[in-house]
Coordinates of N, CA and C and ligand atoms in Angstrom, one line a residue:
M150 N -3.3 83.0 -19.8 CA -4.6 82.6 -20.1 C -4.9 81.3 -19.3
T151 N -6.1 81.1 -18.7 CA -6.4 79.9 -18.0 C -6.9 78.8 -19.0
E152 N -6.7 77.6 -18.7 CA -7.1 76.5 -19.5 C -8.6 76.3 -19.3
S153 N -9.4 76.0 -20.4 CA -10.8 75.8 -20.3 C -11.1 74.5 -21.1
A154 N -11.3 73.4 -20.5 CA -11.5 72.2 -21.2 C -12.7 72.2 -22.1
S155 N -13.7 73.1 -21.8 CA -15.0 73.2 -22.6 C -14.8 73.9 -23.9
Q156 N -13.7 74.7 -24.0 CA -13.5 75.5 -25.2 C -12.1 75.3 -25.8
P157 N -11.7 74.0 -26.1 CA -10.3 73.9 -26.6 C -10.1 74.5 -27.9
A158 N -11.1 74.5 -28.9 CA -10.9 75.1 -30.2 C -10.7 76.6 -30.1
A159 N -11.6 77.3 -29.3 CA -11.4 78.7 -29.1 C -10.1 79.1 -28.4
Q160 N -9.7 78.2 -27.5 CA -8.4 78.5 -26.8 C -7.3 78.5 -27.8
K161 N -7.4 77.5 -28.7 CA -6.3 77.4 -29.7 C -6.2 78.6 -30.6
I162 N -7.4 79.1 -31.0 CA -7.5 80.3 -31.8 C -6.9 81.5 -31.0
A163 N -7.3 81.6 -29.8 CA -6.8 82.7 -28.9 C -5.3 82.7 -28.9
Q164 N -4.7 81.5 -28.7 CA -3.3 81.4 -28.5 C -2.6 81.7 -29.8
K165 N -3.2 81.3 -30.9 CA -2.5 81.5 -32.2 C -2.7 82.9 -32.8
E166 N -3.9 83.5 -32.7 CA -4.2 84.7 -33.4 C -4.2 86.0 -32.6
L167 N -4.1 85.9 -31.3 CA -4.1 87.1 -30.5 C -2.7 87.5 -30.3
A168 N -2.4 88.8 -30.5 CA -1.1 89.4 -30.1 C -1.0 89.5 -28.6
R169 N -2.0 89.9 -27.9 CA -2.0 89.9 -26.5 C -3.4 89.8 -25.9
V170 N -3.4 89.2 -24.7 CA -4.7 89.1 -24.0 C -4.8 90.3 -23.0
L171 N -5.9 91.0 -23.1 CA -6.1 92.2 -22.3 C -6.9 91.8 -21.0
V172 N -7.9 90.9 -21.2 CA -8.7 90.5 -20.0 C -8.8 89.0 -20.1
T173 N -8.4 88.3 -19.0 CA -8.5 86.8 -19.1 C -9.9 86.3 -18.7
E174 N -10.1 85.1 -19.0 CA -11.4 84.4 -18.7 C -11.7 84.6 -17.2
E175 N -10.7 84.3 -16.4 CA -10.8 84.4 -14.9 C -11.2 85.8 -14.5
Q176 N -10.5 86.8 -15.1 CA -10.8 88.2 -14.7 C -12.3 88.6 -15.1
I177 N -12.7 88.1 -16.2 CA -14.1 88.4 -16.7 C -15.1 87.8 -15.6
K178 N -14.9 86.5 -15.3 CA -15.8 85.8 -14.3 C -15.8 86.6 -13.0
Q179 N -14.7 86.9 -12.5 CA -14.5 87.6 -11.2 C -15.3 89.0 -11.3
R180 N -15.0 89.7 -12.3 CA -15.6 91.1 -12.4 C -17.1 91.0 -12.6
I181 N -17.6 90.0 -13.3 CA -19.1 89.9 -13.5 C -19.7 89.6 -12.2
Q182 N -19.1 88.8 -11.3 CA -19.7 88.6 -10.0 C -19.8 89.9 -9.2
E183 N -18.7 90.7 -9.3 CA -18.8 92.0 -8.6 C -19.8 92.9 -9.2
L184 N -19.9 93.0 -10.5 CA -20.9 93.8 -11.2 C -22.3 93.4 -10.8
A185 N -22.6 92.1 -10.8 CA -23.9 91.5 -10.5 C -24.3 91.9 -9.0
K186 N -23.3 91.9 -8.1 CA -23.6 92.3 -6.7 C -24.0 93.8 -6.7
E187 N -23.2 94.6 -7.4 CA -23.4 96.0 -7.4 C -24.8 96.4 -8.0
I188 N -25.1 95.7 -9.1 CA -26.4 96.0 -9.8 C -27.5 95.5 -8.9
S189 N -27.4 94.3 -8.4 CA -28.5 93.7 -7.5 C -28.7 94.6 -6.3
A190 N -27.6 95.2 -5.7 CA -27.7 96.0 -4.6 C -28.4 97.4 -5.0
T191 N -28.2 97.8 -6.2 CA -28.8 99.1 -6.6 C -30.3 99.0 -6.7
Y192 N -30.8 97.8 -7.1 CA -32.3 97.7 -7.3 C -33.0 96.9 -6.2
G193 N -32.2 96.2 -5.3 CA -32.9 95.6 -4.2 C -33.9 94.6 -4.6
N194 N -35.2 94.8 -4.1 CA -36.3 93.9 -4.5 C -37.1 94.5 -5.6
E195 N -36.7 95.7 -6.2 CA -37.4 96.3 -7.3 C -37.2 95.5 -8.6
E196 N -38.2 95.5 -9.4 CA -38.1 94.8 -10.7 C -37.2 95.5 -11.7
L197 N -36.4 94.8 -12.4 CA -35.5 95.4 -13.4 C -35.7 94.8 -14.8
T198 N -35.8 95.7 -15.7 CA -35.9 95.3 -17.1 C -34.5 95.5 -17.8
V199 N -33.9 94.4 -18.3 CA -32.6 94.5 -18.9 C -32.8 94.5 -20.4
I200 N -32.2 95.5 -21.1 CA -32.2 95.5 -22.6 C -30.8 95.3 -23.0
S201 N -30.6 94.2 -23.7 CA -29.2 93.8 -24.2 C -29.0 94.2 -25.6
I202 N -27.9 94.9 -25.9 CA -27.6 95.3 -27.3 C -26.9 94.1 -28.0
I203 N -27.6 93.5 -28.9 CA -27.0 92.3 -29.6 C -26.5 92.7 -31.0
N204 N -25.5 91.9 -31.5 CA -25.1 90.6 -31.0 C -24.0 90.7 -29.9
G205 N -23.2 91.8 -29.9 CA -22.0 91.8 -29.1 C -22.2 91.5 -27.6
A206 N -23.3 92.0 -27.0 CA -23.5 91.8 -25.6 C -24.1 90.5 -25.1
I207 N -24.3 89.6 -26.1 CA -25.1 88.3 -25.8 C -24.4 87.6 -24.6
L208 N -23.1 87.3 -24.8 CA -22.4 86.5 -23.8 C -22.3 87.2 -22.4
F209 N -21.9 88.4 -22.5 CA -21.9 89.2 -21.2 C -23.2 89.3 -20.5
T210 N -24.3 89.5 -21.3 CA -25.6 89.6 -20.7 C -26.0 88.3 -20.1
A211 N -25.7 87.2 -20.8 CA -26.1 85.9 -20.3 C -25.5 85.5 -19.0
D212 N -24.2 85.9 -18.8 CA -23.5 85.6 -17.6 C -23.8 86.5 -16.5
L213 N -24.0 87.8 -16.8 CA -24.4 88.8 -15.8 C -25.8 88.6 -15.3
F214 N -26.7 88.4 -16.2 CA -28.2 88.3 -16.0 C -28.4 87.1 -15.0
R215 N -27.7 86.0 -15.2 CA -28.0 84.8 -14.3 C -27.6 85.1 -12.9
Q216 N -26.8 86.1 -12.6 CA -26.3 86.4 -11.3 C -27.1 87.5 -10.6
L217 N -28.0 88.1 -11.3 CA -28.8 89.2 -10.7 C -29.8 88.6 -9.7
T218 N -29.9 89.2 -8.5 CA -30.8 88.7 -7.5 C -32.2 89.4 -7.5
C219 N -32.3 90.6 -8.1 CA -33.6 91.3 -8.2 C -34.5 90.6 -9.2
P220 N -35.8 90.8 -9.1 CA -36.7 90.3 -10.1 C -36.4 90.9 -11.4
T221 N -36.3 90.1 -12.5 CA -35.9 90.7 -13.8 C -36.7 90.3 -15.0
R222 N -36.7 91.2 -16.0 CA -37.2 90.9 -17.3 C -36.1 91.1 -18.3
L223 N -36.2 90.4 -19.4 CA -35.1 90.6 -20.4 C -35.6 90.8 -21.8
D224 N -35.0 91.7 -22.5 CA -35.3 92.0 -23.9 C -34.0 92.4 -24.6
C225 N -34.1 92.4 -26.0 CA -32.9 92.8 -26.8 C -33.2 93.9 -27.8
I226 N -32.2 94.5 -28.2 CA -32.3 95.5 -29.2 C -31.1 95.3 -30.2
R227 N -31.3 95.3 -31.5 CA -30.2 95.0 -32.4 C -29.8 96.3 -33.1
I228 N -28.5 96.6 -32.9 CA -28.0 97.8 -33.5 C -26.8 97.4 -34.4
S229 N -26.6 98.0 -35.5 CA -25.4 97.8 -36.3 C -24.6 99.1 -36.3
S230 N -23.3 98.9 -35.9 CA -22.4 100.0 -35.8 C -21.5 100.1 -37.0
Y231 N -21.6 99.1 -37.9 CA -20.7 99.0 -39.1 C -21.4 99.0 -40.4
S232 N -21.0 99.8 -41.3 CA -21.6 99.8 -42.7 C -21.1 98.6 -43.5
D233 N -19.9 98.3 -43.3 CA -19.4 97.0 -43.8 C -18.8 96.2 -42.6
S234 N -18.0 95.2 -42.9 CA -17.6 94.4 -41.8 C -16.7 95.1 -40.8
E235 N -15.9 96.0 -41.2 CA -14.9 96.6 -40.3 C -15.0 98.1 -39.9
R236 N -15.6 98.9 -40.9 CA -15.5 100.3 -40.6 C -16.7 100.8 -39.8
P237 N -16.5 101.5 -38.7 CA -17.6 102.0 -37.9 C -18.3 103.1 -38.7
I238 N -19.6 103.2 -38.5 CA -20.4 104.3 -39.2 C -20.7 105.4 -38.2
S239 N -21.0 106.6 -38.6 CA -21.1 107.7 -37.7 C -22.5 107.6 -37.0
D240 N -23.5 107.0 -37.6 CA -24.8 106.9 -36.9 C -25.2 105.4 -36.9
P241 N -25.1 104.8 -35.8 CA -25.5 103.4 -35.7 C -26.9 103.2 -36.1
E242 N -27.2 102.1 -36.8 CA -28.5 101.8 -37.3 C -29.3 100.9 -36.4
L243 N -30.6 101.2 -36.2 CA -31.5 100.3 -35.4 C -32.0 99.3 -36.4
L244 N -31.7 98.0 -36.1 CA -32.1 96.9 -37.0 C -33.3 96.2 -36.4
D245 N -33.4 96.1 -35.1 CA -34.6 95.5 -34.5 C -34.8 96.1 -33.1
T246 N -36.0 96.4 -32.8 CA -36.2 97.1 -31.5 C -36.8 96.1 -30.4
F247 N -36.8 96.6 -29.2 CA -37.3 95.8 -28.0 C -38.8 95.8 -28.1
R248 N -39.3 94.7 -27.4 CA -40.8 94.5 -27.4 C -41.4 94.8 -26.0
L249 N -40.7 94.7 -24.9 CA -41.3 94.9 -23.6 C -41.7 96.3 -23.3
N250 N -42.7 96.5 -22.5 CA -43.1 97.9 -22.1 C -42.2 98.3 -21.0
I251 N -41.5 99.4 -21.2 CA -40.6 99.8 -20.1 C -41.1 101.1 -19.5
N252 N -42.2 101.6 -19.8 CA -42.8 102.8 -19.2 C -42.9 102.6 -17.7
N253 N -42.4 103.5 -17.0 CA -42.4 103.5 -15.5 C -41.8 102.2 -14.9
R254 N -40.8 101.7 -15.6 CA -40.0 100.5 -15.1 C -38.6 100.9 -15.0
H255 N -37.9 100.3 -14.0 CA -36.4 100.4 -13.9 C -35.8 99.7 -15.1
T256 N -35.0 100.3 -15.8 CA -34.4 99.7 -17.1 C -32.9 99.9 -17.1
L257 N -32.3 98.8 -17.5 CA -30.8 98.7 -17.6 C -30.4 98.3 -18.9
V258 N -29.6 99.1 -19.6 CA -29.1 98.7 -21.0 C -27.7 98.1 -20.8
I259 N -27.5 97.0 -21.5 CA -26.2 96.3 -21.4 C -25.6 96.3 -22.8
D260 N -24.3 96.7 -22.9 CA -23.6 96.6 -24.1 C -22.2 96.0 -23.8
D261 N -21.6 95.5 -24.9 CA -20.3 94.9 -24.8 C -19.2 95.9 -24.5
I262 N -19.2 97.0 -25.3 CA -18.1 98.0 -25.2 C -18.6 99.4 -25.5
L263 N -18.1 100.3 -24.7 CA -18.4 101.8 -25.0 C -17.2 102.4 -25.6
D264 N -17.4 102.8 -26.9 CA -16.3 103.2 -27.7 C -16.4 104.7 -28.0
T265 N -17.0 105.1 -29.2 CA -17.3 106.5 -29.5 C -18.4 107.0 -28.7
G266 N -19.3 106.2 -28.2 CA -20.5 106.6 -27.4 C -21.7 106.7 -28.2
R267 N -21.6 106.5 -29.5 CA -22.8 106.7 -30.4 C -23.9 105.7 -30.2
T268 N -23.4 104.4 -30.1 CA -24.4 103.3 -29.9 C -25.2 103.5 -28.6
L269 N -24.5 103.7 -27.5 CA -25.2 103.8 -26.3 C -26.1 105.0 -26.2
K270 N -25.6 106.1 -26.7 CA -26.4 107.4 -26.7 C -27.7 107.2 -27.6
K271 N -27.6 106.5 -28.7 CA -28.7 106.3 -29.5 C -29.8 105.4 -28.8
V272 N -29.3 104.3 -28.2 CA -30.2 103.4 -27.5 C -30.9 104.1 -26.3
V273 N -30.1 104.9 -25.5 CA -30.6 105.6 -24.4 C -31.6 106.6 -24.8
D274 N -31.4 107.4 -25.8 CA -32.4 108.3 -26.3 C -33.7 107.7 -26.7
L275 N -33.5 106.5 -27.4 CA -34.7 105.8 -27.8 C -35.5 105.3 -26.6
L276 N -34.8 104.7 -25.6 CA -35.5 104.2 -24.4 C -36.2 105.3 -23.6
L277 N -35.5 106.5 -23.5 CA -36.0 107.6 -22.8 C -37.4 108.1 -23.3
E278 N -37.6 107.9 -24.6 CA -38.9 108.2 -25.1 C -40.1 107.5 -24.5
E279 N -39.8 106.3 -23.9 CA -40.8 105.4 -23.3 C -41.0 105.8 -21.8
E280 N -40.3 106.8 -21.4 CA -40.3 107.3 -20.0 C -40.2 106.2 -18.9
P281 N -39.1 105.5 -18.9 CA -38.8 104.5 -17.8 C -38.7 105.2 -16.5
L282 N -38.9 104.4 -15.4 CA -38.8 104.9 -14.1 C -37.4 105.3 -13.8
S283 N -36.4 104.5 -14.3 CA -35.0 104.9 -14.2 C -34.3 104.2 -15.4
L284 N -33.2 104.8 -15.8 CA -32.5 104.2 -16.9 C -31.0 104.3 -16.6
R285 N -30.4 103.1 -16.6 CA -28.9 103.0 -16.3 C -28.3 102.2 -17.4
T286 N -27.0 102.3 -17.5 CA -26.3 101.5 -18.5 C -25.1 100.8 -17.9
C287 N -24.8 99.6 -18.5 CA -23.7 98.8 -18.0 C -22.9 98.2 -19.2
V288 N -21.6 98.4 -19.2 CA -20.8 97.9 -20.3 C -19.7 97.0 -19.7
L289 N -19.3 96.0 -20.5 CA -18.2 95.2 -20.0 C -16.9 96.0 -20.1
L290 N -16.7 96.6 -21.3 CA -15.5 97.3 -21.6 C -15.7 98.8 -21.9
D291 N -14.8 99.6 -21.5 CA -14.9 101.0 -21.8 C -13.5 101.5 -22.4
K292 N -13.6 102.2 -23.6 CA -12.4 102.8 -24.1 C -12.6 104.3 -24.0
P293 N -12.3 104.9 -22.8 CA -12.6 106.3 -22.5 C -12.0 107.3 -23.4
N294 N -10.9 107.0 -24.0 CA -10.2 108.0 -24.9 C -10.8 108.0 -26.3
R295 N -11.8 107.3 -26.6 CA -12.3 107.2 -28.0 C -13.6 108.0 -28.2
R296 N -14.1 108.6 -27.1 CA -15.4 109.2 -27.2 C -15.6 110.3 -28.3
D297 N -16.6 110.2 -29.1 CA -17.1 111.3 -30.0 C -18.2 112.1 -29.3
I298 N -19.0 111.3 -28.5 CA -20.1 111.9 -27.8 C -19.8 111.6 -26.3
P299 N -19.8 112.7 -25.5 CA -19.5 112.5 -24.1 C -20.6 111.7 -23.4
Y300 N -20.3 110.5 -23.1 CA -21.3 109.6 -22.4 C -20.5 108.6 -21.5
E301 N -21.0 108.5 -20.3 CA -20.3 107.5 -19.4 C -21.4 106.5 -18.9
A302 N -21.0 105.2 -18.8 CA -21.9 104.2 -18.3 C -21.9 104.2 -16.8
D303 N -23.0 103.7 -16.2 CA -23.2 103.6 -14.8 C -22.4 102.5 -14.2
F304 N -22.3 101.4 -14.9 CA -21.5 100.2 -14.4 C -20.5 99.8 -15.5
V305 N -19.3 99.7 -15.2 CA -18.2 99.4 -16.1 C -17.4 98.2 -15.6
G306 N -17.2 97.2 -16.5 CA -16.4 96.1 -16.2 C -14.9 96.4 -16.1
F307 N -14.4 96.8 -17.3 CA -12.9 97.1 -17.4 C -12.7 98.3 -18.3
R308 N -11.8 99.2 -17.9 CA -11.4 100.3 -18.8 C -10.2 99.8 -19.5
I309 N -10.2 99.9 -20.8 CA -9.1 99.4 -21.6 C -8.5 100.5 -22.5
P310 N -7.3 100.3 -23.0 CA -6.7 101.3 -23.9 C -7.3 101.2 -25.3
D311 N -6.9 102.2 -26.1 CA -7.5 102.3 -27.5 C -6.9 101.2 -28.4
A312 N -7.5 100.0 -28.3 CA -7.1 99.0 -29.2 C -8.4 98.2 -29.7
F313 N -8.4 97.7 -30.9 CA -9.5 97.0 -31.4 C -9.5 95.6 -30.7
V314 N -10.5 95.2 -30.0 CA -10.4 93.9 -29.2 C -11.5 93.0 -29.7
V315 N -11.2 91.7 -29.5 CA -12.2 90.6 -29.9 C -12.3 89.6 -28.7
G316 N -13.3 88.8 -28.8 CA -13.5 87.8 -27.8 C -14.7 88.1 -26.9
Y317 N -15.2 87.0 -26.3 CA -16.3 87.1 -25.3 C -17.4 88.0 -25.9
G318 N -17.8 87.7 -27.1 CA -19.0 88.4 -27.7 C -18.5 89.4 -28.7
L319 N -17.3 90.0 -28.6 CA -16.9 91.0 -29.5 C -16.2 90.3 -30.7
D320 N -16.6 90.9 -31.9 CA -16.1 90.2 -33.1 C -15.2 91.1 -34.0
F321 N -14.5 90.5 -34.9 CA -13.9 91.1 -36.0 C -14.4 90.4 -37.2
D322 N -15.2 91.1 -38.1 CA -15.8 90.5 -39.2 C -16.6 89.2 -38.8
E323 N -17.3 89.3 -37.7 CA -18.2 88.3 -37.2 C -17.4 87.1 -36.6
K324 N -16.1 87.2 -36.6 CA -15.3 86.0 -36.0 C -14.9 86.4 -34.6
Y325 N -14.4 85.4 -33.9 CA -13.8 85.5 -32.5 C -14.8 85.7 -31.4
R326 N -16.1 85.7 -31.6 CA -17.0 86.0 -30.5 C -16.9 84.9 -29.4
N327 N -16.5 83.7 -29.8 CA -16.5 82.6 -28.9 C -15.2 82.5 -28.1
L328 N -14.3 83.4 -28.2 CA -13.1 83.3 -27.4 C -13.4 83.6 -25.9
P329 N -12.9 82.8 -25.0 CA -13.2 83.0 -23.6 C -12.6 84.2 -23.0
C330 N -11.6 84.8 -23.6 CA -10.9 86.0 -23.1 C -11.1 87.2 -24.1
I331 N -10.6 88.3 -23.7 CA -10.6 89.5 -24.6 C -9.2 89.9 -24.9
G332 N -8.9 90.0 -26.2 CA -7.6 90.3 -26.6 C -7.5 91.1 -27.9
V333 N -6.3 91.5 -28.3 CA -6.0 92.2 -29.5 C -5.5 91.2 -30.6
L334 N -6.0 91.3 -31.8 CA -5.6 90.4 -32.8 C -4.2 90.7 -33.3
K335 N -3.5 89.7 -33.7 CA -2.2 89.9 -34.4 C -2.4 90.7 -35.7
A336 N -1.4 91.5 -36.1 CA -1.6 92.3 -37.3 C -2.0 91.5 -38.5
E337 N -1.5 90.3 -38.7 CA -1.8 89.6 -39.9 C -3.2 89.1 -40.0
Y338 N -3.9 89.1 -38.8 CA -5.3 88.7 -38.9 C -6.3 89.9 -38.9
Q339 N -5.7 91.1 -39.0 CA -6.5 92.3 -39.0 C -6.6 92.8 -40.5
N340 N -7.8 93.2 -40.9 CA -8.0 93.7 -42.2 C -9.1 94.8 -42.2
P341 N -8.8 96.0 -42.5 CA -7.5 96.5 -42.9 C -6.7 96.8 -41.6
P342 N -5.4 96.5 -41.6 CA -4.6 96.7 -40.3 C -4.5 98.2 -39.9
Q343 N -4.6 99.1 -40.9 CA -4.4 100.5 -40.5 C -5.5 101.1 -39.8
W344 N -6.8 100.5 -39.9 CA -7.9 101.0 -39.2 C -7.9 100.7 -37.7
I345 N -7.2 99.5 -37.4 CA -7.2 99.0 -36.0 C -6.0 99.6 -35.3
V346 N -6.3 100.4 -34.3 CA -5.2 101.0 -33.6 C -4.7 100.2 -32.4
Ligands
IMP1489 P1 -19.6 103.0 -30.2 O1 -21.0 103.3 -30.8 O2 -18.5 103.6 -31.0 O3 -19.5 103.4 -28.7 O4 -19.3 101.5 -30.3 C1 -20.0 100.5 -29.8 C2 -20.1 99.3 -30.6 O5 -19.1 99.2 -31.6 C3 -20.0 98.1 -29.7 O6 -21.3 97.7 -29.4 C4 -19.3 97.1 -30.6 O7 -20.2 96.4 -31.3 C5 -18.5 97.9 -31.6 N1 -17.1 98.1 -31.1 C6 -16.4 99.2 -30.7 N2 -15.2 98.9 -30.4 C7 -15.0 97.6 -30.7 C8 -13.8 96.7 -30.5 O8 -12.7 97.1 -30.1 N3 -14.0 95.4 -30.9 C9 -15.2 95.0 -31.4 N4 -16.3 95.8 -31.5 C10 -16.2 97.1 -31.1
MG1490 MG1 -22.2 96.0 -30.4

């Protein structure tokens, strides 16, 4: 893990509470640069509306969005995937919807992680009702072996194994979002440990 003078507290938590780091701060920075180039090249000078799925995708969106070179608009959609703090629910709930008009506009959905596929599928179906000019998806992380619904994102940061991860926007019981890296929690910080593979 690289040192980051701006986040000493988060670094300490990462060192103490993570069993292992899957993606370092440096790797995230590097990959976001590559993704931003790829996405910017896809849209060229065409305007792009970004819809970020919050809260998880806030950090990723902020860093990626700043590096896009095409003309952009930004909105958010709030989805809950958990009925309580830790257990995923089968049908993610729409808590707050986007406000921008995306009809006949190029639209890109950004999420932190593609897991069972339910969240992204729900958001994509909702946005398609508005008949955007195009609709693509971008996720920082992909756990391809966990799909309940067959769905693939157009832009993927990292493919990772089936482990519950935290950091860089991803939480466990609303904690750890501020870690600069992405990692797996030590067993003693997981509750219930048996749910997290
Ligand atoms: P899906 O609907 O199962 O694809 O899950 C997507 C949502 O579940 C993500 O937006 C995350 O909020 C959450 N999620 C899935 N896996 C993880 C994880 O390993 N750590 C933290 N949140 C996760
Ligand atoms: Mg999420």
